[in-house]
Amino acid sequence: MLVLGVALLVALLVPLVTRGSYTRLLGTEIHWGWLLAAGLAIQIALEFASPPRRYWHSIGFGLLVASYVLVLAFCARNLVLRGMSIVLIGIACNALVIVLNQGMPVKFPPEWRDKTWTQATVKHHPQQPDEKLLVLTDIIIVKHPYDTVMSYGDLILAIGLCDVAFNASRDPQRRRKKVRRALQAKSARSHTTNSPVFETDVPSGNGPSGNGHGEVQPDWASTAGQQ
């Protein structure tokens, strides 16, 4: 949850840093927001009020998978937003690992294993050698002052959130005008390059059909002059 919170904070700072509009960002139309709210609510409940341990691999795991289904459905419904496809990929990576291993395996450093917050939960548990897709598990260790572990799916999710915030805070009309000007400039350059060039050869006055002043005389005039 710490990684998600930091990613959301960074995403909210993107319009400020890139001179975007918070009005446009907050006014972005999203669909089926209740799916996202329900999915996050389930995960928060499992994190802070998990069921008894004997129910972790039945009720707890079922609720965890259901929460990811809800969040993925929300992302799929809002793929029209630029950057949401990246968010979807990041969440799908985490969901895949969780389904295959009945939770997210976490690689804790040896000095962290005695900490209370490194104990197994419904969603996270210490990594085991025989688990699947270890490369997508929580293997990226961030030490002091954060003391957390994240996955590549978390990084992809963070990038996607920043991309969504950046594009949603932009004026679509301004973007279209910029694209239109670029296409017009490209078309003008292409037209100039492909236009044929016509050259007119003017005989010099010293030729057989010239009169010395750059004017062309018919052949019979030239012959008569010689006679």
mmCIF file of N, CA, C and O in Angstrom, residues 3-4 7 68 86-97 104 133-140 150-161:
data_model
loop_
_atom_site.group_PDB
_atom_site.id
_atom_site.type_symbol
_atom_site.label_atom_id
_atom_site.label_comp_id
_atom_site.label_asym_id
_atom_site.label_seq_id
_atom_site.Cartn_x
_atom_site.Cartn_y
_atom_site.Cartn_z
ATOM 1 N N VAL A 3 3.667 1.686 -1.612
ATOM 2 C CA VAL A 3 4.078 1.942 -2.991
ATOM 3 C C VAL A 3 2.957 2.620 -3.765
ATOM 4 O O VAL A 3 3.182 3.594 -4.505
ATOM 5 N N LEU A 4 1.735 2.144 -3.579
ATOM 6 C CA LEU A 4 0.587 2.747 -4.267
ATOM 7 C C LEU A 4 0.372 4.182 -3.814
ATOM 8 O O LEU A 4 0.093 5.071 -4.629
ATOM 9 N N ALA A 7 3.024 6.358 -5.396
ATOM 10 C CA ALA A 7 2.750 6.513 -6.827
ATOM 11 C C ALA A 7 1.625 7.514 -7.068
ATOM 12 O O ALA A 7 1.712 8.355 -7.971
ATOM 13 N N TYR A 68 -8.779 -7.926 -7.263
ATOM 14 C CA TYR A 68 -8.020 -7.663 -8.487
ATOM 15 C C TYR A 68 -8.906 -7.739 -9.720
ATOM 16 O O TYR A 68 -8.706 -6.978 -10.688
ATOM 17 N N ILE A 86 -1.161 1.200 -19.576
ATOM 18 C CA ILE A 86 0.051 0.913 -18.806
ATOM 19 C C ILE A 86 -0.327 0.517 -17.382
ATOM 20 O O ILE A 86 0.247 -0.420 -16.799
ATOM 21 N N VAL A 87 -1.296 1.212 -16.801
ATOM 22 C CA VAL A 87 -1.791 0.857 -15.468
ATOM 23 C C VAL A 87 -2.320 -0.570 -15.474
ATOM 24 O O VAL A 87 -2.058 -1.360 -14.562
ATOM 25 N N LEU A 88 -3.073 -0.908 -16.506
ATOM 26 C CA LEU A 88 -3.644 -2.253 -16.613
ATOM 27 C C LEU A 88 -2.558 -3.322 -16.660
ATOM 28 O O LEU A 88 -2.668 -4.368 -16.006
ATOM 29 N N ILE A 89 -1.503 -3.075 -17.407
ATOM 30 C CA ILE A 89 -0.403 -4.043 -17.506
ATOM 31 C C ILE A 89 0.265 -4.249 -16.144
ATOM 32 O O ILE A 89 0.548 -5.379 -15.740
ATOM 33 N N GLY A 90 0.518 -3.155 -15.425
ATOM 34 C CA GLY A 90 1.156 -3.263 -14.125
ATOM 35 C C GLY A 90 0.323 -4.060 -13.133
ATOM 36 O O GLY A 90 0.839 -4.937 -12.424
ATOM 37 N N ILE A 91 -0.976 -3.774 -13.066
ATOM 38 C CA ILE A 91 -1.850 -4.498 -12.141
ATOM 39 C C ILE A 91 -1.977 -5.955 -12.551
ATOM 40 O O ILE A 91 -2.005 -6.860 -11.707
ATOM 41 N N ALA A 92 -2.049 -6.212 -13.867
ATOM 42 C CA ALA A 92 -2.163 -7.591 -14.351
ATOM 43 C C ALA A 92 -0.931 -8.416 -13.985
ATOM 44 O O ALA A 92 -1.044 -9.602 -13.660
ATOM 45 N N CYS A 93 0.251 -7.808 -14.035
ATOM 46 C CA CYS A 93 1.478 -8.521 -13.642
ATOM 47 C C CYS A 93 1.406 -8.961 -12.185
ATOM 48 O O CYS A 93 1.717 -10.122 -11.850
ATOM 49 N N ASN A 94 0.990 -8.061 -11.306
ATOM 50 C CA ASN A 94 0.862 -8.409 -9.891
ATOM 51 C C ASN A 94 -0.216 -9.460 -9.676
ATOM 52 O O ASN A 94 -0.044 -10.404 -8.888
ATOM 53 N N ALA A 95 -1.344 -9.304 -10.365
ATOM 54 C CA ALA A 95 -2.448 -10.254 -10.199
ATOM 55 C C ALA A 95 -2.041 -11.655 -10.643
ATOM 56 O O ALA A 95 -2.400 -12.655 -9.993
ATOM 57 N N LEU A 96 -1.306 -11.754 -11.737
ATOM 58 C CA LEU A 96 -0.878 -13.051 -12.239
ATOM 59 C C LEU A 96 -0.004 -13.780 -11.214
ATOM 60 O O LEU A 96 -0.200 -14.979 -10.944
ATOM 61 N N VAL A 97 0.956 -13.062 -10.640
ATOM 62 C CA VAL A 97 1.843 -13.669 -9.644
ATOM 63 C C VAL A 97 1.054 -14.106 -8.407
ATOM 64 O O VAL A 97 1.285 -15.191 -7.852
ATOM 65 N N MET A 104 1.433 -12.724 -2.883
ATOM 66 C CA MET A 104 2.624 -12.125 -3.473
ATOM 67 C C MET A 104 3.865 -12.517 -2.681
ATOM 68 O O MET A 104 4.031 -12.120 -1.518
ATOM 69 N N LEU A 133 7.242 -17.518 -11.365
ATOM 70 C CA LEU A 133 7.438 -16.150 -11.859
ATOM 71 C C LEU A 133 8.069 -15.243 -10.799
ATOM 72 O O LEU A 133 7.587 -14.145 -10.521
ATOM 73 N N LEU A 134 9.169 -15.695 -10.244
ATOM 74 C CA LEU A 134 9.830 -14.924 -9.186
ATOM 75 C C LEU A 134 10.306 -13.566 -9.679
ATOM 76 O O LEU A 134 10.426 -12.618 -8.901
ATOM 77 N N VAL A 135 10.557 -13.454 -10.987
ATOM 78 C CA VAL A 135 11.036 -12.179 -11.518
ATOM 79 C C VAL A 135 9.975 -11.084 -11.393
ATOM 80 O O VAL A 135 10.311 -9.894 -11.358
ATOM 81 N N LEU A 136 8.701 -11.474 -11.315
ATOM 82 C CA LEU A 136 7.627 -10.487 -11.192
ATOM 83 C C LEU A 136 7.150 -10.308 -9.752
ATOM 84 O O LEU A 136 6.206 -9.558 -9.510
ATOM 85 N N THR A 137 7.793 -10.973 -8.812
ATOM 86 C CA THR A 137 7.394 -10.840 -7.410
ATOM 87 C C THR A 137 8.043 -9.602 -6.790
ATOM 88 O O THR A 137 8.771 -8.865 -7.469
ATOM 89 N N ASP A 138 7.816 -9.387 -5.524
ATOM 90 C CA ASP A 138 8.412 -8.234 -4.824
ATOM 91 C C ASP A 138 9.887 -8.521 -4.559
ATOM 92 O O ASP A 138 10.256 -9.114 -3.538
ATOM 93 N N ILE A 139 10.736 -8.094 -5.488
ATOM 94 C CA ILE A 139 12.171 -8.361 -5.372
ATOM 95 C C ILE A 139 12.994 -7.080 -5.392
ATOM 96 O O ILE A 139 14.213 -7.130 -5.226
ATOM 97 N N ILE A 140 12.362 -5.933 -5.615
ATOM 98 C CA ILE A 140 13.088 -4.655 -5.645
ATOM 99 C C ILE A 140 13.077 -4.073 -4.245
ATOM 100 O O ILE A 140 12.045 -3.601 -3.756
ATOM 101 N N MET A 150 9.187 -3.782 -3.576
ATOM 102 C CA MET A 150 8.202 -3.623 -4.634
ATOM 103 C C MET A 150 8.521 -4.551 -5.799
ATOM 104 O O MET A 150 9.615 -5.153 -5.860
ATOM 105 N N SER A 151 7.582 -4.645 -6.708
ATOM 106 C CA SER A 151 7.729 -5.501 -7.885
ATOM 107 C C SER A 151 7.835 -4.641 -9.136
ATOM 108 O O SER A 151 7.582 -3.428 -9.111
ATOM 109 N N TYR A 152 8.162 -5.295 -10.247
ATOM 110 C CA TYR A 152 8.171 -4.570 -11.520
ATOM 111 C C TYR A 152 6.764 -4.146 -11.908
ATOM 112 O O TYR A 152 6.576 -3.123 -12.575
ATOM 113 N N GLY A 153 5.776 -4.923 -11.493
ATOM 114 C CA GLY A 153 4.397 -4.519 -11.731
ATOM 115 C C GLY A 153 4.064 -3.213 -11.032
ATOM 116 O O GLY A 153 3.336 -2.366 -11.576
ATOM 117 N N ASP A 154 4.607 -3.029 -9.818
ATOM 118 C CA ASP A 154 4.395 -1.767 -9.098
ATOM 119 C C ASP A 154 5.018 -0.591 -9.852
ATOM 120 O O ASP A 154 4.433 0.496 -9.916
ATOM 121 N N LEU A 155 6.204 -0.794 -10.406
ATOM 122 C CA LEU A 155 6.862 0.279 -11.162
ATOM 123 C C LEU A 155 6.069 0.631 -12.422
ATOM 124 O O LEU A 155 5.900 1.811 -12.752
ATOM 125 N N ILE A 156 5.587 -0.393 -13.125
ATOM 126 C CA ILE A 156 4.780 -0.146 -14.325
ATOM 127 C C ILE A 156 3.503 0.602 -13.946
ATOM 128 O O ILE A 156 3.080 1.540 -14.644
ATOM 129 N N LEU A 157 2.899 0.196 -12.834
ATOM 130 C CA LEU A 157 1.691 0.874 -12.351
ATOM 131 C C LEU A 157 1.966 2.348 -12.054
ATOM 132 O O LEU A 157 1.169 3.229 -12.419
ATOM 133 N N ALA A 158 3.083 2.638 -11.407
ATOM 134 C CA ALA A 158 3.430 4.020 -11.070
ATOM 135 C C ALA A 158 3.632 4.857 -12.329
ATOM 136 O O ALA A 158 3.163 6.000 -12.424
ATOM 137 N N ILE A 159 4.319 4.296 -13.317
ATOM 138 C CA ILE A 159 4.528 5.015 -14.579
ATOM 139 C C ILE A 159 3.191 5.282 -15.264
ATOM 140 O O ILE A 159 2.942 6.371 -15.803
ATOM 141 N N GLY A 160 2.313 4.285 -15.244
ATOM 142 C CA GLY A 160 1.005 4.450 -15.859
ATOM 143 C C GLY A 160 0.171 5.529 -15.196
ATOM 144 O O GLY A 160 -0.497 6.320 -15.875
ATOM 145 N N LEU A 161 0.198 5.596 -13.871
ATOM 146 C CA LEU A 161 -0.551 6.629 -13.159
ATOM 147 C C LEU A 161 -0.040 8.024 -13.514
ATOM 148 O O LEU A 161 -0.827 8.957 -13.698
#
